[in-house]
Coordinates of C-alpha atoms and ligand atoms in Angstrom, one line a residue:
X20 CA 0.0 0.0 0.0
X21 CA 1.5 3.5 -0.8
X22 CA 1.8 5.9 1.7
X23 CA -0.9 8.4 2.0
X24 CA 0.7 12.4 0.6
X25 CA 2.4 14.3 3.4
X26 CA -0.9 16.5 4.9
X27 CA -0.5 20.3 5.4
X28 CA -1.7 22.1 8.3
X29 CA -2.5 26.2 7.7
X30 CA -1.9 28.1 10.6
X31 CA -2.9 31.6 10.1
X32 CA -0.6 33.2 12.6
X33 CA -1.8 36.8 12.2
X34 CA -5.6 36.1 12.7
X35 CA -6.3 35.7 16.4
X36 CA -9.5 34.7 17.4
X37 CA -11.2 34.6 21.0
X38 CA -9.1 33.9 24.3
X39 CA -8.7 30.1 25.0
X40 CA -10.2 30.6 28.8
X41 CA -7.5 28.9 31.0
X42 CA -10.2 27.4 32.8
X43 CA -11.1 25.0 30.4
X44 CA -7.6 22.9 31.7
X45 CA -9.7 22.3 34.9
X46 CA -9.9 19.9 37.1
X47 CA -12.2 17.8 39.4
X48 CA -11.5 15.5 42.8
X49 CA -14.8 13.6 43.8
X50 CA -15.0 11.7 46.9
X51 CA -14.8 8.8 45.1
X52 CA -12.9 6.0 45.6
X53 CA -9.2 6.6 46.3
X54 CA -9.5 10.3 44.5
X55 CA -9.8 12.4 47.6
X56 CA -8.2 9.7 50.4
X57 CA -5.4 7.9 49.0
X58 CA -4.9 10.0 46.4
X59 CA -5.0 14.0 47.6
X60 CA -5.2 13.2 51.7
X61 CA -3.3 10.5 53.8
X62 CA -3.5 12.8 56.8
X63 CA -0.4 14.2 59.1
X64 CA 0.1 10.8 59.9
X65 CA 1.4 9.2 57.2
X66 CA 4.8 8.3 55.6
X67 CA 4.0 9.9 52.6
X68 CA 5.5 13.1 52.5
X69 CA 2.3 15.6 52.9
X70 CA 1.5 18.9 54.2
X71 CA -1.5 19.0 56.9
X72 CA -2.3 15.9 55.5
X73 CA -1.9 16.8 51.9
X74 CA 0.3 14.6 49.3
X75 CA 3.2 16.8 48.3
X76 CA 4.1 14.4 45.4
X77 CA 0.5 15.5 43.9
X78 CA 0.7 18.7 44.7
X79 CA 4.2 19.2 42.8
X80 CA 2.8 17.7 39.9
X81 CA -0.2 19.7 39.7
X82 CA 1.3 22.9 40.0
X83 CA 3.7 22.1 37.1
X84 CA 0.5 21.9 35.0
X85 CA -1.0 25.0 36.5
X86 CA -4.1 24.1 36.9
X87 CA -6.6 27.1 36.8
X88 CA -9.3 25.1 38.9
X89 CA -10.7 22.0 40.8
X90 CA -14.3 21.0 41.4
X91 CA -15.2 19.4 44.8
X92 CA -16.9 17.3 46.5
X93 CA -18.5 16.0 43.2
X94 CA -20.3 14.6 41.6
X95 CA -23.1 12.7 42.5
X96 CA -21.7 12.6 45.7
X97 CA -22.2 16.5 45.9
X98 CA -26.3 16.3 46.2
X99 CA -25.7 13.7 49.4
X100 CA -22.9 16.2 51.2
X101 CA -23.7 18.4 53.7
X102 CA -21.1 20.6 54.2
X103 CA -21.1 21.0 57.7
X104 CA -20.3 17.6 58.5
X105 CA -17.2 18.3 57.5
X106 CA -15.9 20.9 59.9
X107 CA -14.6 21.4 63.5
X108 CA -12.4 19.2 65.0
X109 CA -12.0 15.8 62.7
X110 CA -12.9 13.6 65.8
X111 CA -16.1 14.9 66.1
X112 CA -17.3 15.0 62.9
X113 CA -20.3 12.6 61.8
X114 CA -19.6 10.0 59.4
X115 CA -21.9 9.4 56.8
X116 CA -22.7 6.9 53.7
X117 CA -21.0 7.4 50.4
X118 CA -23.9 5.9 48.6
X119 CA -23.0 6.5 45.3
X120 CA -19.7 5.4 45.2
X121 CA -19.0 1.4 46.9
X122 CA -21.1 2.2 50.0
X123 CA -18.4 3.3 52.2
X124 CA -18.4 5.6 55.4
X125 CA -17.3 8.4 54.7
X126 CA -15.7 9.9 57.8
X127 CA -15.8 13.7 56.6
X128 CA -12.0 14.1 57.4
X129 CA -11.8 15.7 54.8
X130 CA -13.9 18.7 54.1
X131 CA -14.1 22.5 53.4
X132 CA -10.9 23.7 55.2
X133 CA -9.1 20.9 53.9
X134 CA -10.3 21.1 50.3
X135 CA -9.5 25.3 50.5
X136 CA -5.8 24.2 52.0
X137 CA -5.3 21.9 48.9
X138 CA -6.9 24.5 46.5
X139 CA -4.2 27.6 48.0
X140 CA -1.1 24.6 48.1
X141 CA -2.0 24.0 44.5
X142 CA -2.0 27.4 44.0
X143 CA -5.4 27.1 41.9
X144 CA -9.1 28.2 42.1
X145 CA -11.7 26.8 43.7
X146 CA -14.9 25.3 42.1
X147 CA -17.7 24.3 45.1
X148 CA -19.9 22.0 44.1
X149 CA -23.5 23.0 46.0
X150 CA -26.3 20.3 46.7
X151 CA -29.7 20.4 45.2
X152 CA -30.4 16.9 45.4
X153 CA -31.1 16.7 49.1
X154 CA -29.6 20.1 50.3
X155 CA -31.8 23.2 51.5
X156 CA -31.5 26.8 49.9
X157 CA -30.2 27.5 53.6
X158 CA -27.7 25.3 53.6
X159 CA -26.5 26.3 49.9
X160 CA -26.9 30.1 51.0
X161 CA -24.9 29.4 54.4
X162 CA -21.9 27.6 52.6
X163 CA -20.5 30.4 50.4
X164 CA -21.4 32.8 53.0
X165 CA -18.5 30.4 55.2
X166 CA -16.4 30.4 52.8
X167 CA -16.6 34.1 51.6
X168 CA -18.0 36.8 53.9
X169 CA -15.3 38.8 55.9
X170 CA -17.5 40.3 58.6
X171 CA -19.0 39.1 61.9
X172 CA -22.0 37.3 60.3
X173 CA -23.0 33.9 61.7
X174 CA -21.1 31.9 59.4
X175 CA -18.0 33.7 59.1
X176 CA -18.4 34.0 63.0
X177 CA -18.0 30.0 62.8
X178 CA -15.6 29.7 59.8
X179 CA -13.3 31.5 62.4
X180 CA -13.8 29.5 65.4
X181 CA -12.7 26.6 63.0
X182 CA -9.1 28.4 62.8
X183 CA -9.5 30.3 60.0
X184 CA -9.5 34.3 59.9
X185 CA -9.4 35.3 56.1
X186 CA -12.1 34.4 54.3
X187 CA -11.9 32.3 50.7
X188 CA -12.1 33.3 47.3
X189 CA -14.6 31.0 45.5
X190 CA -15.2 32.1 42.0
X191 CA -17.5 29.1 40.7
X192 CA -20.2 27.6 42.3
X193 CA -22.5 24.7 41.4
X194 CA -26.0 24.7 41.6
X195 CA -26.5 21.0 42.1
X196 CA -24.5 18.2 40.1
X197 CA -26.6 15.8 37.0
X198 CA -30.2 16.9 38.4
X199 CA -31.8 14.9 35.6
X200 CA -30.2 11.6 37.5
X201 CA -28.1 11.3 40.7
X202 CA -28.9 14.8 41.9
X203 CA -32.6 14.3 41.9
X204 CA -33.9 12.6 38.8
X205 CA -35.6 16.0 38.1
X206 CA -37.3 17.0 35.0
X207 CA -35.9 20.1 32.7
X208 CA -38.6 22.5 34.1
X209 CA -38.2 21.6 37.7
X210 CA -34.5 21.8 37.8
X211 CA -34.7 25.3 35.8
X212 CA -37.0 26.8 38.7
X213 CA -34.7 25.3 41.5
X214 CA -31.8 26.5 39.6
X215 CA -32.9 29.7 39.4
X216 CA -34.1 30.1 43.1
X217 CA -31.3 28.5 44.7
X218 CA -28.4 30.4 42.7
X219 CA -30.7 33.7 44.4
X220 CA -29.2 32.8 47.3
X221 CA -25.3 32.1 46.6
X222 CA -24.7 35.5 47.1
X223 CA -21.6 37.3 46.1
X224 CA -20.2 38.3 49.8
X225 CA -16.9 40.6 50.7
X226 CA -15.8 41.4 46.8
X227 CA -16.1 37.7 45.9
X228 CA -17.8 37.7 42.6
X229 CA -19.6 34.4 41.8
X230 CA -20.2 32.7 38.6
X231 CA -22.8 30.2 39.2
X232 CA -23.3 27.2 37.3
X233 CA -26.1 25.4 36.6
X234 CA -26.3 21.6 36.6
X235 CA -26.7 21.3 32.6
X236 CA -27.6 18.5 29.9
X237 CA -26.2 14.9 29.9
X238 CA -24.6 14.1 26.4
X239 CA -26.9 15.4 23.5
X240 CA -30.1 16.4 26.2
X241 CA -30.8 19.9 23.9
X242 CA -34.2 20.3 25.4
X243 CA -32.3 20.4 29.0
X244 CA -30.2 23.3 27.4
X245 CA -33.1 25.0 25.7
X246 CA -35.4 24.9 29.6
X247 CA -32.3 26.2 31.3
X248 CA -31.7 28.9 28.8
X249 CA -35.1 29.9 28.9
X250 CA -35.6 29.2 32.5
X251 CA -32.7 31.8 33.5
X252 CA -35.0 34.9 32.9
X253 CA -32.5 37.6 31.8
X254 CA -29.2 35.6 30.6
X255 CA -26.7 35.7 33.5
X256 CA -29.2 36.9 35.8
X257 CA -29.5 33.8 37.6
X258 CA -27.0 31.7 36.8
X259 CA -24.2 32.8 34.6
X260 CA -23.6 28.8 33.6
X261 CA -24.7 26.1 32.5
X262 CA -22.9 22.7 32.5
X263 CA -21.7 19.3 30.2
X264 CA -21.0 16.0 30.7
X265 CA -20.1 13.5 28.2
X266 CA -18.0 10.6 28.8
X267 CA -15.9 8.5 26.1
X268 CA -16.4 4.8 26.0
X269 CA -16.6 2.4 23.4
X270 CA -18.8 -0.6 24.8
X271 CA -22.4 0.1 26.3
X272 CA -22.9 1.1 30.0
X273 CA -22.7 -2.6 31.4
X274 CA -19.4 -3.1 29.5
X275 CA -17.9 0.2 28.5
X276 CA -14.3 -1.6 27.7
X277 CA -10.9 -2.2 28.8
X278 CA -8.7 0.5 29.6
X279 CA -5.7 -1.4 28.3
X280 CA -7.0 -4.4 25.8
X281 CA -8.5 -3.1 22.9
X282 CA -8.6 -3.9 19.3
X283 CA -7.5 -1.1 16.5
X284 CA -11.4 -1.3 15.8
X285 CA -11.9 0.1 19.3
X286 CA -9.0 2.6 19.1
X287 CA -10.3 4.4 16.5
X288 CA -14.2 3.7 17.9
X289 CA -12.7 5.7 21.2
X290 CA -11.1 8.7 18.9
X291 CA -14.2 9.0 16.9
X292 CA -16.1 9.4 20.4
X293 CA -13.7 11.5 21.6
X294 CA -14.2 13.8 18.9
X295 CA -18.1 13.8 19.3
X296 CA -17.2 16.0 22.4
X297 CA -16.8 18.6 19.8
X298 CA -19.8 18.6 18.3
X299 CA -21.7 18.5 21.5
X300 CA -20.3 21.9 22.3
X301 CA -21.3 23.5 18.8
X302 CA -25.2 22.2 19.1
X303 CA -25.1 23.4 23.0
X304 CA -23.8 26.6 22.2
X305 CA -26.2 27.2 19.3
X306 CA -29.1 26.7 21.4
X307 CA -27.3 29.6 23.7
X308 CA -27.1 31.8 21.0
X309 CA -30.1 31.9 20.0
X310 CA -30.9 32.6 23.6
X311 CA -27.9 35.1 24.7
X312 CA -26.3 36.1 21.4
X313 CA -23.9 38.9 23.8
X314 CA -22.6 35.2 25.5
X315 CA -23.1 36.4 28.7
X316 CA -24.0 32.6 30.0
X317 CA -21.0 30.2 29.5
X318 CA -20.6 26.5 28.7
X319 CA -18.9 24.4 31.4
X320 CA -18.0 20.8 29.8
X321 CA -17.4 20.1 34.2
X322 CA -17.6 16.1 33.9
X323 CA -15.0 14.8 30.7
X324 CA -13.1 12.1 29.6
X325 CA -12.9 8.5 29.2
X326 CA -14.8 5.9 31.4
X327 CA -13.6 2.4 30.9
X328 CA -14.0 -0.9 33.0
X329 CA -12.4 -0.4 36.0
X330 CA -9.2 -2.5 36.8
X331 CA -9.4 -5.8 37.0
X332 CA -9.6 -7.2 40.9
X333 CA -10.3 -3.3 41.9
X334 CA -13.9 -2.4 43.9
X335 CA -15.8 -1.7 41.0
X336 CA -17.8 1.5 42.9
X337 CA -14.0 3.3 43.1
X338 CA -13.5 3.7 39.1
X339 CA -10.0 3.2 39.3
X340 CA -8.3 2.7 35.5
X341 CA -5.6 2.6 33.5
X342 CA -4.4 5.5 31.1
X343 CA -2.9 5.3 27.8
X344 CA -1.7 6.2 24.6
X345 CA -5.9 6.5 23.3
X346 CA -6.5 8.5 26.5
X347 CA -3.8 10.9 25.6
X348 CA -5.6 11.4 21.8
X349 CA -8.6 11.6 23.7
X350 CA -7.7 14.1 25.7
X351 CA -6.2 16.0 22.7
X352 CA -8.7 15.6 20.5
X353 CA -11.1 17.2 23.2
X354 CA -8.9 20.3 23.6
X355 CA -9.0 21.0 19.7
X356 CA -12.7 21.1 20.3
X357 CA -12.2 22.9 23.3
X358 CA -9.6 25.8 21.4
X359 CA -12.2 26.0 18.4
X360 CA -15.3 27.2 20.7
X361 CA -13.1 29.3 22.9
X362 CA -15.9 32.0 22.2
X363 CA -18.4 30.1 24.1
X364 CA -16.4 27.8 26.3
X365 CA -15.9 29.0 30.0
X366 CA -14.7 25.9 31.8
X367 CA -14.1 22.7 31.5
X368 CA -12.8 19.9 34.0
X369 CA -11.7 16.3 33.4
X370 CA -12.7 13.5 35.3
X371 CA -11.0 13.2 37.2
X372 CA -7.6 14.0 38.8
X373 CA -6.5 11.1 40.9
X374 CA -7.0 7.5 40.6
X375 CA -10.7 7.9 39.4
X376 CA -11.5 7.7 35.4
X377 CA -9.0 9.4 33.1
X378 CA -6.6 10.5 35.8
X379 CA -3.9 12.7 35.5
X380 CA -2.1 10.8 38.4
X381 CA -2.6 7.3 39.8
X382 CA -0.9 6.1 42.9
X383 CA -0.2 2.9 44.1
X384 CA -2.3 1.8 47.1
X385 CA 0.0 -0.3 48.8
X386 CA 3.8 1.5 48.2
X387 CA 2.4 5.1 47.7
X388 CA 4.2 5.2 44.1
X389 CA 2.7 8.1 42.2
X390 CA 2.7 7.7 38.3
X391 CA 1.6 10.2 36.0
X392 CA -0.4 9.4 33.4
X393 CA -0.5 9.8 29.3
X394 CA -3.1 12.3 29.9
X395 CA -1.0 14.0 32.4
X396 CA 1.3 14.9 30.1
X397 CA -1.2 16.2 27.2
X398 CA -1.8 18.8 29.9
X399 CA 1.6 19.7 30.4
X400 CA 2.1 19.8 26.6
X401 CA -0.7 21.9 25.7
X402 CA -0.2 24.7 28.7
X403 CA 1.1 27.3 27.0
X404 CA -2.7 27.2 25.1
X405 CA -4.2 28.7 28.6
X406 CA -5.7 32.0 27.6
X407 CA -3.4 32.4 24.6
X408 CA -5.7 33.7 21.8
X409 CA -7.2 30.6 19.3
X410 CA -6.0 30.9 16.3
X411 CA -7.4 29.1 13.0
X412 CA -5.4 25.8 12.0
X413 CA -6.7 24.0 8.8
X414 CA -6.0 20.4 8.5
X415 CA -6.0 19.6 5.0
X416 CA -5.5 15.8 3.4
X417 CA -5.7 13.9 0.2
X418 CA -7.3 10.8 1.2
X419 CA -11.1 10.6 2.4
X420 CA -11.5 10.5 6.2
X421 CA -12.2 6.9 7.5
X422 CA -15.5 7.0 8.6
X423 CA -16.4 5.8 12.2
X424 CA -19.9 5.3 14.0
X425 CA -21.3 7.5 11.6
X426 CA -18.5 9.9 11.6
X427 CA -16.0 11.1 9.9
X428 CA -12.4 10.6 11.7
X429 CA -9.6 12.5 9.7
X430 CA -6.2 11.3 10.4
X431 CA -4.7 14.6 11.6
X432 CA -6.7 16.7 14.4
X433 CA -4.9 20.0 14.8
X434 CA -5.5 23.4 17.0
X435 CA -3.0 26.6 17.7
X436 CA -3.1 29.6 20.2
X437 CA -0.6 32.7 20.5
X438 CA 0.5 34.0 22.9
X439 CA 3.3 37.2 24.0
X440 CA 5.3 36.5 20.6
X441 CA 5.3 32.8 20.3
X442 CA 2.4 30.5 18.8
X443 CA 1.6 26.6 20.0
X444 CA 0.7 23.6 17.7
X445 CA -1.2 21.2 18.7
X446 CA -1.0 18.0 16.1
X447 CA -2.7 14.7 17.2
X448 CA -2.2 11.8 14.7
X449 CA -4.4 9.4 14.8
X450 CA -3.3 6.3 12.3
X451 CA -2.7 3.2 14.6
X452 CA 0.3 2.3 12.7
X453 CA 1.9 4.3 9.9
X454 CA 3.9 7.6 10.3
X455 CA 3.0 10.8 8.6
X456 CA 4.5 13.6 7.4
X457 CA 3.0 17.1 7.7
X458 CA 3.6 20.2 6.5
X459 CA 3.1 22.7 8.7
X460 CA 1.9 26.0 6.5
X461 CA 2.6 29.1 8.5
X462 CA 1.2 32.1 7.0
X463 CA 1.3 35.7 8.5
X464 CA 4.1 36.5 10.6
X465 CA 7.9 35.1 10.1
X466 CA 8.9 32.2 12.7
X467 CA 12.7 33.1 14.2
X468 CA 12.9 30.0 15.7
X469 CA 11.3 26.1 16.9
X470 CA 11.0 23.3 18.7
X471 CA 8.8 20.2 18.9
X472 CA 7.8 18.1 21.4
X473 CA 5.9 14.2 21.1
X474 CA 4.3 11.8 23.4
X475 CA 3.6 8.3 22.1
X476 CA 4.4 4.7 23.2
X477 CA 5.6 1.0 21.7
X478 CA 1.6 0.6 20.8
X479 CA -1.4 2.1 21.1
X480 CA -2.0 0.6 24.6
X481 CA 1.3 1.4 26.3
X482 CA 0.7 3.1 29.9
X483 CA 3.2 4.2 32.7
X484 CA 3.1 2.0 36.0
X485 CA 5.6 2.5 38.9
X486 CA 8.0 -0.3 37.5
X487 CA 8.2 1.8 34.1
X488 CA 6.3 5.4 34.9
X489 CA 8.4 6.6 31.4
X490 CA 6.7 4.0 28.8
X491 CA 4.6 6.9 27.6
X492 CA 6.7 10.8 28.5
X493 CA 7.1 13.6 26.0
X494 CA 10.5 13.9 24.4
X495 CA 12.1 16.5 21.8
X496 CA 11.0 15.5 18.1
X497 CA 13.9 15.2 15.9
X498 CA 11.9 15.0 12.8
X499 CA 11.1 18.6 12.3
X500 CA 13.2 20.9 9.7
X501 CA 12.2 24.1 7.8
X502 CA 10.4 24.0 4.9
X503 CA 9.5 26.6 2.0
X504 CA 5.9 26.9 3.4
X505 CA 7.4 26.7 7.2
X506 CA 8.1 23.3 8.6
X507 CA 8.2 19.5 7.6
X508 CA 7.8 17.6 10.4
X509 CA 7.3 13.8 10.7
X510 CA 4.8 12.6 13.1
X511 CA 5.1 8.8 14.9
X512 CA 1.6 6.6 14.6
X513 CA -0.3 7.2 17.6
X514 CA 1.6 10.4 18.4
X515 CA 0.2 13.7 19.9
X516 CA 2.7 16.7 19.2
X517 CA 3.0 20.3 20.2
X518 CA 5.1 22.5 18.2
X519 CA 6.0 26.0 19.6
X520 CA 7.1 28.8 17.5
X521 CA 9.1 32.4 18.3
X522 CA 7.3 34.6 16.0
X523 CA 9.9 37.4 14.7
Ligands
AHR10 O1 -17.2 11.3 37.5 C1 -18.0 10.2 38.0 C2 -19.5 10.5 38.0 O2 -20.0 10.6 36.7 C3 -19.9 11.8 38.7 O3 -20.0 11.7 40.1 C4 -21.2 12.0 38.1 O4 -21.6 13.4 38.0 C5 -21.1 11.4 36.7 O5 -22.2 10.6 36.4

């Protein structure tokens, strides 16, 4: 078989488009299996090397990806939390059921101070996760007046007699967690009035400004869209959000696949699903249009990523799986997406950080090993696109795209951002098993200088584990020289690349 032509990729360098919110690199830590304990918190006591109880291991590795923001407490398990279980002295604080996730007691050592300590160490923001499900308005209203309010009122009163002077920024806020199931099994219309009566009461307190998100559509629900836009009243009156999930899998929900045994049927199944996330946003975001053409309500995607069988001999309630080379792609096929509806996009978060679903980091429950993950290092790779402004990249190829459940799948998924006199690439290559070369057509400004970075592994399935934690780690790509157009550059199979570029 020949090999396909080399494919270009136009980069209009002089055309900037809207502002790649950083806060679509979010994050989210549910109590959920060995996410929150385990994975963030092993308490002063342990051997692991932790502030107040706080891995500093994660912590490192998180702030070299500078995450803008982390969701908390979920979830699901945010419409069964009651936030003032989990304050005062730990020894006193009631324990409850984690119903949602392996029906374990959760003992609440772990709550608001300690998720605010891990949001300042990680030098991020914070994203508090309200409950609708089986909260009250009050106890909604009396939460971000805790966290936020600087005077003697009755919660700031008691935030301080729980050590803590200063109040807490909290710029996002969620107004209940997947209403139309775990938070309530509500319809449209119901959850639209709730939404709107409830966010009345997160009040913005001391010069905190809140952006309040409403608990949006699952997957393609555009009738859940179209009753919260419409229920909102005056767009951004209310709520100033509304919310996403969509998770990648490639079997049905009994049997959504293995992390790590797949077929190349299934690779490109996952990519092809993975790109869906894409469209998603677009139909979404036209329904808000035609609602709030100003965009004064934005989209937060707050639940992505892949959701495969959990790990062989693991508790099935914990969703604890392996991450590899086809999380990476999905990861970076979702942030193309992402980069081309920067307009619209406000936030998005991956699910979720540690040890749960597409992880960034897993860690070994028995030595403590901490491992990052293909997907970790997508998010180190594609940093510099953090509100750099989008710019246009045209991925153009000879052959017709191979068409997957119903969908085209093009070999080559691109995206690029600028950013104080230097442009980023993003290049995901999606072919299984052949290399391709690309040329990389850079129009508008002159480049003084490159360099290339690309993550990919012996196979499609390859992972890190704490015996080899470098199977799958970005290094320098040799394969890059200039070109008359700009650059030739020749990507691996299964390969996602960044190029970076001083413009002159
Ligand atoms: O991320 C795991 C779960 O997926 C979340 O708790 C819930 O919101 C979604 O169904």
């Amino acid at each position: 078989m020949s090999s396909p032509a080399p494919a270009r990729v136009v980069v209009d360098l002089d055309l900037p488009g809207p502002i790649i919110n950083r806060h679509v690199y979010g994050h989210f830590a549910e109590h959920l299996g060995r996410c929150i304990y385990g994975g963030f918190f092993v308490g002063e006591d342990s051997d692991i090397p932790n502030t107040r109880g706080i891995r500093d291991d994660v912590v490192a590795a998180l702030r070299a990806l500078d995450i803008p923001n982390l969701r908390w407490p979920g979830g699901c398990f945010a419409d069964e939390y009651h936030w003032k279980d989990g304050i005062g002295p730990r020894e006193q604080r009631p324990r409850m059921v984690n119903s949602h996730w392996g029906d374990v007691v959760e003992d609440n050592s772990f709550g608001t101070h300690e998720f605010m300590d891990l949001v300042e160490l990680l030098g991020t923001e914070a994203y508090v996760n309200g409950n609708v499900g089986s909260g009250t308005v009050q106890e909604m209203s009396e939460w971000i007046e805790y966290l936020t309010r600087d005077d003697d009122s009755p919660m700031a009163a008691l935030r301080r007699a729980n050590g803590r002077d200063e109040p807490w920024k909290v710029p996002f806020f969620g107004i209940g967690n997947e209403t139309w199931g775990c938070g309530g099994n509500m319809r449209a219309d119901e959850y639209a009035a709730l939404a709107r009566q409830y966010s009345t009461f997160v009040r913005d307190h001391a010069g905190n400004t809140v952006t309040r998100i409403a608990a949006g559509a699952n997957i393609d629900d555009y009738d859940w869209t179209e009753a919260l836009m419409q229920g909102a009243g005056s767009p951004g009156f209310s709520y100033q959000a509304i919310s996403l999930h969509y998770y990648t899998h490639t079997g049905p929900w009994e049997d959504k696949g293995s992390a790590t045994e797949f077929s190349e049927e299934e690779w490109y199944l996952a990519l092809a699903r993975a790109a869906r996330a894409e469209e998603l946003v677009a139909r979404h975001a036209t329904i808000m249009d035609k609602h709030d053409p100003e965009k004064k309500v934005g989209l937060v995607f707050d639940e992505w990523g892949t959701w495969w069988n959990v790990e062989p001999g693991t508790n099935p309630g914990f969703l604890y799986q392996q991450n590899t080379v086809r999380d990476a792609l999905v990861a970076s096929l979702h942030f193309d997406g992402f980069h081309r509806h920067a307009d619209r996009l406000l936030m998005a978060n991956i699910a979720q950080t540690v040890n749960v679903l597409q992880a960034m980091i897993l860690t070994d429950p028995d030595s403590g090993a901490l491992v990052l993950t293909p997907t970790y290092h997508v998010f180190a790779m594609n940093k510099g696109h953090q509100d750099a402004a989008s710019l246009a990249a045209h991925v153009l190829l000879e052959e017709e795209p191979r068409v997957v459940d119903g969908r085209a799948l093009p070999a080559i998924s691109a995206s690029a951002s600028t950013k104080e006199g230097t442009a980023l690439v993003s290049l995901s290559h999606l072919d299984a098993s052949a290399p391709r070369t690309v040329v990389l057509d850079l129009r508008g400004r002159e480049v003084a200088g490159f360099s290339a970075r690309v993550l990919t592994g012996e196979g499609t399935a390859a992972h890190n584990t704490p015996e080899q934690p470098e199977a799958v780690a970005p290094v320098a790509l040799e394969d890059v020289r200039p070109h008359e157009r700009g650059l030739e550059i020749v990507l691996p199979p299964h390969s996602f690349t960044t190029v970076e570029l001083q413009l002159a």
